[in-house]
Short mmCIF file of C-alpha atoms in Angstrom, two decimals:
data_model
loop_
_atom_site.label_atom_id
_atom_site.label_comp_id
_atom_site.label_asym_id
_atom_site.label_seq_id
_atom_site.Cartn_x
_atom_site.Cartn_y
_atom_site.Cartn_z
CA UNK A 255 -46.72 131.71 20.53
CA UNK A 256 -46.57 129.31 23.64
CA UNK A 257 -44.66 130.86 26.54
CA UNK A 258 -43.30 126.73 27.95
CA UNK A 259 -42.48 127.61 32.38
CA UNK A 260 -38.61 127.55 31.21
CA UNK A 261 -39.36 130.01 28.37
CA UNK A 262 -41.42 132.63 31.29
CA UNK A 263 -38.68 131.77 33.85
CA UNK A 264 -36.12 132.77 31.62
CA UNK A 265 -37.74 135.63 30.65
CA UNK A 266 -37.80 136.30 34.00
CA UNK A 267 -34.57 136.28 34.78
CA UNK A 268 -33.51 138.15 32.41
CA UNK A 269 -35.83 140.98 33.05
CA UNK A 270 -34.62 141.29 37.11
CA UNK A 271 -31.36 140.40 35.59
CA UNK A 272 -31.83 143.48 33.46
CA UNK A 273 -33.37 145.89 36.11
CA UNK A 274 -30.19 145.27 38.77
CA UNK A 275 -27.89 145.99 36.13
CA UNK A 276 -29.81 149.48 35.06
CA UNK A 277 -30.37 150.19 38.70
CA UNK A 278 -27.18 149.60 39.39
CA UNK A 279 -26.13 152.11 36.30
CA UNK A 280 -28.46 154.46 38.06
CA UNK A 281 -26.72 154.26 40.95
CA UNK A 282 -22.93 155.30 39.90
CA UNK A 283 -24.41 157.76 38.22
CA UNK A 284 -26.40 159.42 41.73
CA UNK A 285 -22.92 158.34 43.55
CA UNK A 286 -21.06 160.77 41.25
CA UNK A 287 -23.76 163.68 42.81
CA UNK A 288 -25.14 162.46 46.43
CA UNK A 289 -21.27 164.04 48.50
CA UNK A 290 -21.64 166.93 45.90
CA UNK A 291 -24.97 168.09 45.97
CA UNK A 292 -24.71 170.38 49.13
CA UNK A 293 -21.47 171.87 47.59
CA UNK A 294 -23.09 173.24 44.56
CA UNK A 295 -26.27 174.71 46.87
CA UNK A 296 -23.98 175.75 49.34
CA UNK A 297 -21.94 177.66 46.70
CA UNK A 298 -24.95 179.91 45.29
CA UNK A 299 -25.14 183.41 46.95
CA UNK A 300 -29.12 182.97 47.08
CA UNK A 301 -28.46 179.67 48.74
CA UNK A 302 -26.01 179.14 50.92
CA UNK A 303 -25.56 176.58 53.61
CA UNK A 304 -29.04 177.45 55.29
CA UNK A 305 -30.43 176.70 51.50
CA UNK A 306 -28.61 173.24 52.01
CA UNK A 307 -30.68 172.71 55.32
CA UNK A 308 -33.99 173.56 53.66
CA UNK A 309 -33.17 171.53 50.84
CA UNK A 310 -33.11 168.10 53.05
CA UNK A 311 -35.87 169.34 54.71
CA UNK A 312 -38.22 169.88 51.60
CA UNK A 313 -37.06 167.01 50.06
CA UNK A 314 -37.74 164.49 53.26
CA UNK A 315 -41.28 166.37 53.82
CA UNK A 316 -42.12 165.31 49.97
CA UNK A 317 -40.78 162.02 50.20
CA UNK A 318 -42.85 160.99 53.44
CA UNK A 319 -45.90 163.02 52.50
CA UNK A 320 -46.07 160.78 48.99
CA UNK A 321 -45.12 157.82 50.88
CA UNK A 322 -48.24 157.66 53.49
CA UNK A 323 -50.50 158.90 50.25
CA UNK A 324 -49.21 155.57 48.12
CA UNK A 325 -50.03 153.86 51.93
CA UNK A 326 -53.60 154.49 52.38
CA UNK A 327 -56.70 153.11 50.68
CA UNK A 328 -57.35 155.76 48.74
CA UNK A 329 -54.85 156.17 45.55
CA UNK A 330 -53.93 153.54 43.78
CA UNK A 331 -51.19 153.06 40.49
CA UNK A 332 -49.72 150.26 38.96
CA UNK A 333 -46.40 149.99 40.20
CA UNK A 334 -45.05 149.94 36.84
CA UNK A 335 -46.17 153.33 35.90
CA UNK A 336 -45.44 154.68 39.68
CA UNK A 337 -42.12 153.41 39.21
CA UNK A 338 -41.21 155.19 35.66
CA UNK A 339 -42.71 158.04 37.28
CA UNK A 340 -41.07 158.17 39.98
CA UNK A 341 -37.59 158.14 37.71
CA UNK A 342 -38.62 161.54 35.56
CA UNK A 343 -39.62 163.17 39.28
CA UNK A 344 -35.41 162.46 39.95
CA UNK A 345 -34.15 163.33 36.07
CA UNK A 346 -36.36 166.95 36.84
CA UNK A 347 -34.75 167.30 39.77
CA UNK A 348 -31.03 166.67 38.69
CA UNK A 349 -31.87 169.43 36.16
CA UNK A 350 -33.59 171.61 37.84
CA UNK A 351 -30.44 171.72 40.40
CA UNK A 352 -28.24 172.77 37.58
CA UNK A 353 -30.32 176.06 37.17
CA UNK A 354 -31.13 176.36 40.68
CA UNK A 355 -29.05 179.53 41.91
CA UNK A 356 -32.03 180.82 44.41
CA UNK A 357 -33.81 179.03 46.81
CA UNK A 358 -37.26 178.59 45.35
CA UNK A 359 -35.65 176.41 42.41
CA UNK A 360 -33.94 174.45 45.12
CA UNK A 361 -37.22 174.08 46.66
CA UNK A 362 -38.81 172.83 43.94
CA UNK A 363 -36.12 170.61 43.22
CA UNK A 364 -36.55 169.58 46.52
CA UNK A 365 -40.35 168.51 46.46
CA UNK A 366 -39.58 166.77 42.68
CA UNK A 367 -36.71 164.86 44.13
CA UNK A 368 -38.40 163.72 47.74
CA UNK A 369 -41.57 163.00 45.14
CA UNK A 370 -39.48 160.79 42.97
CA UNK A 371 -38.31 159.02 45.68
CA UNK A 372 -41.68 158.71 47.20
CA UNK A 373 -42.91 156.54 44.12
CA UNK A 374 -40.07 154.92 43.11
CA UNK A 375 -38.92 153.09 46.29
CA UNK A 376 -42.70 152.02 46.72
CA UNK A 377 -42.15 150.67 43.01
CA UNK A 378 -38.86 148.92 43.02
CA UNK A 379 -39.76 145.68 45.51
CA UNK A 380 -42.78 144.83 44.07
CA UNK A 381 -42.22 144.79 40.55
CA UNK A 382 -38.96 142.68 41.94
CA UNK A 383 -40.69 140.99 43.61
CA UNK A 384 -43.70 140.01 41.10
CA UNK A 385 -40.58 138.14 39.44
CA UNK A 386 -38.89 136.28 41.43
CA UNK A 387 -40.37 132.90 43.02
CA UNK A 388 -40.36 133.03 46.84
CA UNK A 389 -37.21 130.92 47.43
CA UNK A 390 -34.93 132.81 45.28
CA UNK A 391 -36.19 136.36 47.07
CA UNK A 392 -32.63 136.62 49.51
CA UNK A 393 -30.43 136.21 46.70
CA UNK A 394 -31.92 138.26 44.47
CA UNK A 395 -32.41 141.33 47.27
CA UNK A 396 -29.02 140.89 48.76
CA UNK A 397 -27.64 141.29 45.05
CA UNK A 398 -29.72 144.41 44.49
CA UNK A 399 -28.14 145.75 47.82
CA UNK A 400 -24.17 144.83 46.91
CA UNK A 401 -24.75 146.36 43.27
CA UNK A 402 -25.93 149.55 44.53
CA UNK A 403 -23.88 149.51 46.90
CA UNK A 404 -20.50 149.06 45.32
CA UNK A 405 -21.78 150.99 41.98
CA UNK A 406 -22.45 153.86 44.76
CA UNK A 407 -19.04 153.73 45.60
CA UNK A 408 -17.74 153.70 42.26
CA UNK A 409 -19.33 156.62 41.50
CA UNK A 410 -18.35 158.53 43.97
CA UNK A 411 -14.82 158.12 43.40
CA UNK A 412 -14.71 158.87 39.65
CA UNK A 413 -16.54 162.27 40.79
CA UNK A 414 -13.54 162.66 42.85
CA UNK A 415 -11.23 162.14 40.39
CA UNK A 416 -13.15 164.77 37.90
CA UNK A 417 -13.33 167.23 40.28
CA UNK A 418 -9.70 167.04 40.85
CA UNK A 419 -8.89 167.10 37.54
CA UNK A 420 -11.75 169.81 36.29
CA UNK A 421 -12.73 173.01 38.28
CA UNK A 422 -16.43 172.58 40.41
CA UNK A 423 -18.06 174.23 37.75
CA UNK A 424 -17.43 170.09 37.09
CA UNK A 425 -20.45 169.20 39.28
CA UNK A 426 -23.18 171.00 37.15
CA UNK A 427 -22.31 168.56 34.49
CA UNK A 428 -22.91 165.51 36.79
CA UNK A 429 -25.77 166.43 37.70
CA UNK A 430 -27.19 166.18 34.09
CA UNK A 431 -24.93 163.08 33.78
CA UNK A 432 -26.87 161.52 37.32
CA UNK A 433 -30.65 162.44 35.75
CA UNK A 434 -30.04 160.70 32.35
CA UNK A 435 -28.85 158.00 34.59
CA UNK A 436 -32.26 157.31 35.42
CA UNK A 437 -33.70 156.88 31.69
CA UNK A 438 -32.12 152.96 31.31
CA UNK A 439 -34.01 152.04 34.39
CA UNK A 440 -37.72 153.85 33.13
CA UNK A 441 -36.76 151.95 29.83
CA UNK A 442 -35.99 148.41 31.79
CA UNK A 443 -39.36 148.76 34.20
CA UNK A 444 -41.41 149.50 31.07
CA UNK A 445 -39.96 146.34 29.28
CA UNK A 446 -40.77 144.81 32.65
CA UNK A 447 -44.66 145.51 32.15
CA UNK A 448 -44.41 143.19 29.63
CA UNK A 449 -43.04 140.12 31.52
CA UNK A 450 -45.18 138.01 32.80
CA UNK A 451 -45.72 138.17 36.57
CA UNK A 452 -45.29 134.63 39.15
CA UNK A 453 -49.25 133.84 40.09
CA UNK A 454 -49.65 135.04 44.15
CA UNK A 455 -51.00 132.33 45.88
CA UNK A 456 -54.65 132.28 46.65
CA UNK A 457 -54.02 134.48 49.95
CA UNK A 458 -55.87 133.44 53.26
CA UNK A 459 -59.36 135.32 54.68
CA UNK A 460 -57.68 137.30 57.36
CA UNK A 461 -54.47 138.51 54.51
CA UNK A 462 -57.63 139.71 52.46
CA UNK A 463 -59.30 137.74 50.02
CA UNK A 464 -58.73 136.34 46.46
CA UNK A 465 -56.44 138.63 44.17
CA UNK A 466 -55.63 141.47 41.80
CA UNK A 467 -53.57 141.94 38.61
CA UNK A 468 -51.33 144.38 39.65
CA UNK A 469 -51.68 146.27 43.01
CA UNK A 470 -55.53 146.86 43.15
CA UNK A 471 -56.11 146.04 39.43
CA UNK A 472 -58.72 143.70 40.29
CA UNK A 473 -59.34 140.34 38.24
CA UNK A 474 -63.20 140.40 38.72
CA UNK A 475 -65.81 142.28 40.30
CA UNK A 476 -65.86 139.90 43.71
CA UNK A 477 -61.86 140.70 43.53
CA UNK A 478 -62.86 144.74 43.54
CA UNK A 479 -64.99 143.73 46.85
CA UNK A 480 -61.57 141.92 48.61
CA UNK A 481 -59.00 144.85 47.65
CA UNK A 482 -61.30 147.57 49.02
CA UNK A 483 -61.93 145.34 51.95
CA UNK A 484 -58.00 146.06 52.80
CA UNK A 485 -58.02 149.17 53.94
CA UNK A 486 -55.43 151.50 55.87
CA UNK A 487 -55.77 149.85 58.90
CA UNK A 488 -55.38 146.22 58.10
CA UNK A 489 -52.44 147.48 56.12
CA UNK A 490 -50.14 148.99 59.22
CA UNK A 491 -51.91 145.88 61.23
CA UNK A 492 -49.78 143.58 58.79
CA UNK A 493 -46.65 145.86 58.29
CA UNK A 494 -46.45 147.69 61.53
CA UNK A 495 -43.86 144.99 62.87
CA UNK A 496 -41.61 145.74 59.63
CA UNK A 497 -42.40 149.39 59.31
CA UNK A 498 -40.88 150.34 63.06
CA UNK A 499 -38.15 148.12 62.09
CA UNK A 500 -37.33 150.18 58.98
CA UNK A 501 -37.55 153.10 61.19
CA UNK A 502 -35.59 151.95 63.87
CA UNK A 503 -32.96 150.94 61.36
CA UNK A 504 -32.63 154.39 59.90
CA UNK A 505 -33.38 156.47 62.70
CA UNK A 506 -30.07 153.90 64.93
CA UNK A 507 -28.34 153.06 62.39
CA UNK A 508 -27.95 153.95 59.45
CA UNK A 509 -28.35 157.98 60.02
CA UNK A 510 -25.85 157.47 62.44
CA UNK A 511 -23.45 156.03 60.45
CA UNK A 512 -23.70 158.31 57.39
CA UNK A 513 -24.33 161.27 59.35
CA UNK A 514 -22.87 161.23 63.24
CA UNK A 515 -19.87 158.61 62.19
CA UNK A 516 -17.98 161.22 60.06
CA UNK A 517 -18.76 163.78 63.18
CA UNK A 518 -17.66 161.99 65.47
CA UNK A 519 -14.42 161.27 63.49
CA UNK A 520 -14.10 165.12 62.54
CA UNK A 521 -14.97 166.74 65.54
CA UNK A 522 -14.42 164.12 68.78
CA UNK A 523 -11.51 161.96 66.98
CA UNK A 524 -9.54 164.09 65.47
CA UNK A 525 -9.20 161.24 62.80
CA UNK A 526 -8.91 163.80 60.06
CA UNK A 527 -10.60 163.53 56.62
CA UNK A 528 -8.40 160.72 55.18
CA UNK A 529 -9.64 158.12 57.98
CA UNK A 530 -13.13 158.88 56.94
CA UNK A 531 -13.30 158.42 53.88
CA UNK A 532 -11.06 155.07 54.57
CA UNK A 533 -13.84 153.86 57.17
CA UNK A 534 -16.53 154.83 54.29
CA UNK A 535 -14.66 152.75 51.66
CA UNK A 536 -14.07 149.55 54.05
CA UNK A 537 -17.65 149.99 54.72
CA UNK A 538 -18.55 149.53 51.32
CA UNK A 539 -15.92 146.57 50.15
CA UNK A 540 -16.94 144.12 53.40
CA UNK A 541 -20.53 144.83 51.88
CA UNK A 542 -19.53 143.52 48.27
CA UNK A 543 -17.44 140.86 49.94
CA UNK A 544 -19.40 139.73 52.78
CA UNK A 545 -22.77 139.16 51.40
CA UNK A 546 -23.23 136.56 49.44
CA UNK A 547 -21.77 134.39 52.02
CA UNK A 548 -23.71 136.07 54.63
CA UNK A 549 -26.63 135.21 52.60
CA UNK A 550 -25.98 132.05 52.14
CA UNK A 551 -26.11 131.40 55.84
CA UNK A 552 -28.72 132.97 56.72
CA UNK A 553 -31.13 131.38 53.54
CA UNK A 554 -32.43 128.95 55.66
CA UNK A 555 -33.53 130.69 59.04
CA UNK A 556 -36.32 132.75 59.13
CA UNK A 557 -36.31 136.55 58.14
CA UNK A 558 -36.61 137.96 61.72
CA UNK A 559 -33.54 135.45 63.03
CA UNK A 560 -31.36 137.75 59.66
CA UNK A 561 -32.54 141.14 61.23
CA UNK A 562 -31.25 139.84 64.50
CA UNK A 563 -28.17 139.70 63.67
CA UNK A 564 -27.94 142.79 61.73
CA UNK A 565 -28.87 144.74 64.56
CA UNK A 566 -26.71 142.98 67.32
CA UNK A 567 -23.60 143.25 64.13
CA UNK A 568 -24.58 146.98 64.58
CA UNK A 569 -25.13 147.00 68.28
CA UNK A 570 -21.58 145.27 68.37
CA UNK A 571 -19.84 147.57 66.46
CA UNK A 572 -21.20 150.40 68.43
CA UNK A 573 -19.94 148.87 71.74
CA UNK A 574 -16.66 148.28 70.43
CA UNK A 575 -16.39 151.99 69.00
CA UNK A 576 -17.55 153.03 72.50
CA UNK A 577 -14.91 150.76 75.01
CA UNK A 578 -12.36 151.86 72.58
CA UNK A 579 -13.01 155.75 72.76
CA UNK A 580 -11.68 155.72 76.39
CA UNK A 581 -8.35 154.52 74.51
CA UNK A 582 -5.15 156.21 72.60
CA UNK A 583 -5.37 157.91 69.15
CA UNK A 584 -4.78 154.69 67.32
CA UNK A 585 -6.49 152.41 70.03
CA UNK A 586 -9.74 154.39 69.26
CA UNK A 587 -9.25 154.87 65.08
CA UNK A 588 -9.46 150.62 65.12
CA UNK A 589 -12.93 150.71 67.21
CA UNK A 590 -13.87 152.91 64.52
CA UNK A 591 -12.49 151.14 61.75
CA UNK A 592 -13.95 148.03 63.63
CA UNK A 593 -17.37 149.67 64.60
CA UNK A 594 -17.29 150.31 59.75
CA UNK A 595 -17.27 146.54 58.88
CA UNK A 596 -19.74 145.18 62.03
CA UNK A 597 -21.81 147.38 60.24
CA UNK A 598 -21.29 146.51 56.64
CA UNK A 599 -21.58 142.77 58.14
CA UNK A 600 -24.72 143.76 59.56
CA UNK A 601 -25.56 145.75 56.42
CA UNK A 602 -25.21 142.37 55.00
CA UNK A 603 -27.75 140.29 56.39
CA UNK A 604 -30.37 143.04 56.78
CA UNK A 605 -30.29 143.59 53.05
CA UNK A 606 -31.24 138.84 52.15
CA UNK A 607 -33.94 139.39 54.88
CA UNK A 608 -35.87 143.14 55.57
CA UNK A 609 -37.63 143.37 51.70
CA UNK A 610 -38.53 138.90 52.13
CA UNK A 611 -39.53 139.61 55.56
CA UNK A 612 -42.09 142.72 54.81
CA UNK A 613 -43.34 140.40 51.64
CA UNK A 614 -44.69 137.81 54.10
CA UNK A 615 -46.66 139.93 55.79
CA UNK A 616 -48.99 141.59 52.98
CA UNK A 617 -50.57 140.12 49.98
CA UNK A 618 -48.21 140.73 47.16
CA UNK A 619 -50.76 143.57 45.49
CA UNK A 620 -50.97 145.27 48.96
CA UNK A 621 -46.86 144.88 48.52
CA UNK A 622 -46.65 148.28 46.85
CA UNK A 623 -48.53 150.22 49.87
CA UNK A 624 -46.26 148.20 52.12
CA UNK A 625 -43.09 149.39 50.79
CA UNK A 626 -45.04 153.25 50.50
CA UNK A 627 -45.72 152.70 54.21
CA UNK A 628 -42.16 151.56 55.40
CA UNK A 629 -40.52 154.15 53.16
CA UNK A 630 -42.15 156.80 55.22
CA UNK A 631 -40.65 155.04 58.35
CA UNK A 632 -37.17 154.76 56.55
CA UNK A 633 -37.46 158.44 55.93
CA UNK A 634 -38.70 159.83 59.22
CA UNK A 635 -35.57 157.65 60.55
CA UNK A 636 -32.83 159.61 58.02
CA UNK A 637 -35.03 162.86 59.30
CA UNK A 638 -34.80 162.63 62.44
CA UNK A 639 -31.49 160.18 63.74
CA UNK A 640 -28.57 162.79 62.80
CA UNK A 641 -30.52 165.15 65.57
CA UNK A 642 -29.79 162.17 67.88
CA UNK A 643 -26.28 162.03 67.07
CA UNK A 644 -25.66 165.53 67.33
CA UNK A 645 -26.82 165.73 71.50
CA UNK A 646 -24.77 162.98 72.12
CA UNK A 647 -21.91 165.19 70.36
CA UNK A 648 -22.38 167.90 72.65
CA UNK A 649 -21.79 165.38 75.61
CA UNK A 650 -18.24 166.02 74.16
CA UNK A 651 -16.78 162.47 74.64
CA UNK A 652 -17.40 160.14 71.48
CA UNK A 653 -17.71 157.35 74.47
CA UNK A 654 -21.16 158.67 75.27
CA UNK A 655 -22.05 158.75 71.71
CA UNK A 656 -21.60 155.24 71.18
CA UNK A 657 -22.68 153.72 74.18
CA UNK A 658 -25.76 155.02 73.86
CA UNK A 659 -26.53 154.31 71.24
CA UNK A 660 -25.60 150.47 71.31
CA UNK A 661 -28.14 150.25 73.80
CA UNK A 662 -30.96 151.68 71.54
CA UNK A 663 -29.94 148.58 69.08
CA UNK A 664 -32.04 146.41 71.71
CA UNK A 665 -34.92 148.89 71.12
CA UNK A 666 -35.39 147.87 67.18
CA UNK A 667 -34.31 144.33 67.76
CA UNK A 668 -37.94 144.20 69.47
CA UNK A 669 -40.38 144.39 66.89
CA UNK A 670 -38.64 141.50 65.27
CA UNK A 671 -40.38 139.07 68.08
CA UNK A 672 -43.08 139.25 66.75
CA UNK A 673 -44.36 136.45 64.28
CA UNK A 674 -47.21 136.84 61.59
CA UNK A 675 -46.52 135.99 57.92
CA UNK A 676 -49.09 135.12 55.12
CA UNK A 677 -49.65 130.85 55.12
CA UNK A 678 -48.73 130.58 51.45
CA UNK A 679 -45.96 132.61 50.77
CA UNK A 680 -43.33 130.08 51.61
CA UNK A 681 -44.65 127.78 48.61
CA UNK A 682 -43.20 127.80 45.99
CA UNK A 683 -44.27 128.64 42.64
CA UNK A 684 -42.33 129.24 39.72
CA UNK A 685 -38.57 127.13 40.86
CA UNK A 686 -35.72 127.39 38.50
CA UNK A 687 -35.15 131.22 38.18
CA UNK A 688 -31.72 131.82 39.64
CA UNK A 689 -29.49 135.34 39.62
CA UNK A 690 -26.72 135.71 37.75
CA UNK A 691 -23.79 136.60 39.57
#
């Protein structure tokens, strides 16, 4: 049966929506366990608190190793197979954690989980991008971020209720539920493999020549030489700005909000656990409510502009928190909540700008490798970021944590100054794909 252009558009739209919805389901399931993985492992006599640090360290190293391997020119996998492999590795990780009563088992689970993250994160952006025309990228990636945040928070709230009613032994069953939650996403990626992708425009010679069929699977003999010619050096040159921004965003931005901010609130501000939960919940509520208007506001502007706005908002939030840290308790708390709000609005600008910016820098067939490179930098940033926060906390005043971090945000903004994009990326190739929601 012949497919009309409108029929292909509808088919791609359904495929994208299915991936986003089921990815959201897996995020909901992950939300049920991610705050309690450390608690579960620390409760095991042969693991303990030190074993929790080993688990996260090994997971981070495995993610970094796989991401760098995928970013090299030596290893290429079809993106759909890579994504499904990552999901199955994640599933194996969490099933193994249910039996993780010793350090060896926990470390093995960490290797599976870190490798799974490296595979999936390298694949999911190219898969979604292959089904979305350039003019709709910002809306779709912003909606993905919105869905993942809302479902992650919903899963965490449900898990809190479950563990309130039942004992902590229920964490084991939550781990099983999370593992099962990856299967529908794997099915969605498998179905997406059969959907005709949007054809990549002919690349300029600088971008790497002619096109291939799926991340390095050449369309013909002449294409194979061009694909091989886009080596690691060319990839790094093309995607260096995006990789550096991702490193800085997670080193100074995300890791500080997720790891340092709760520690500062608890150790230096005496806010109590309840207000930390309020801060995190407020962050998610703002993301869900502000994502759409922020995306519409930025959709006609260059991606770098959105990223600079994101960093400026993060710096403003840190500055407000730092200045209010000199005031009395209610003022300090107000500054902390203002930081959560400004950081969330910055996240909205980041989510609709970063991946379209990365996509504009490399040929579509190299996007899996570029995504892997940026994912490796994200992992390094998350690995080292908390240590910066801990070092600043040792200065024994909240202001001397927030204010230096605000200054460091300027260095992150510098990574967006040099604009280097493919000249053909902005040309629409398949108008009409309008994301639902």
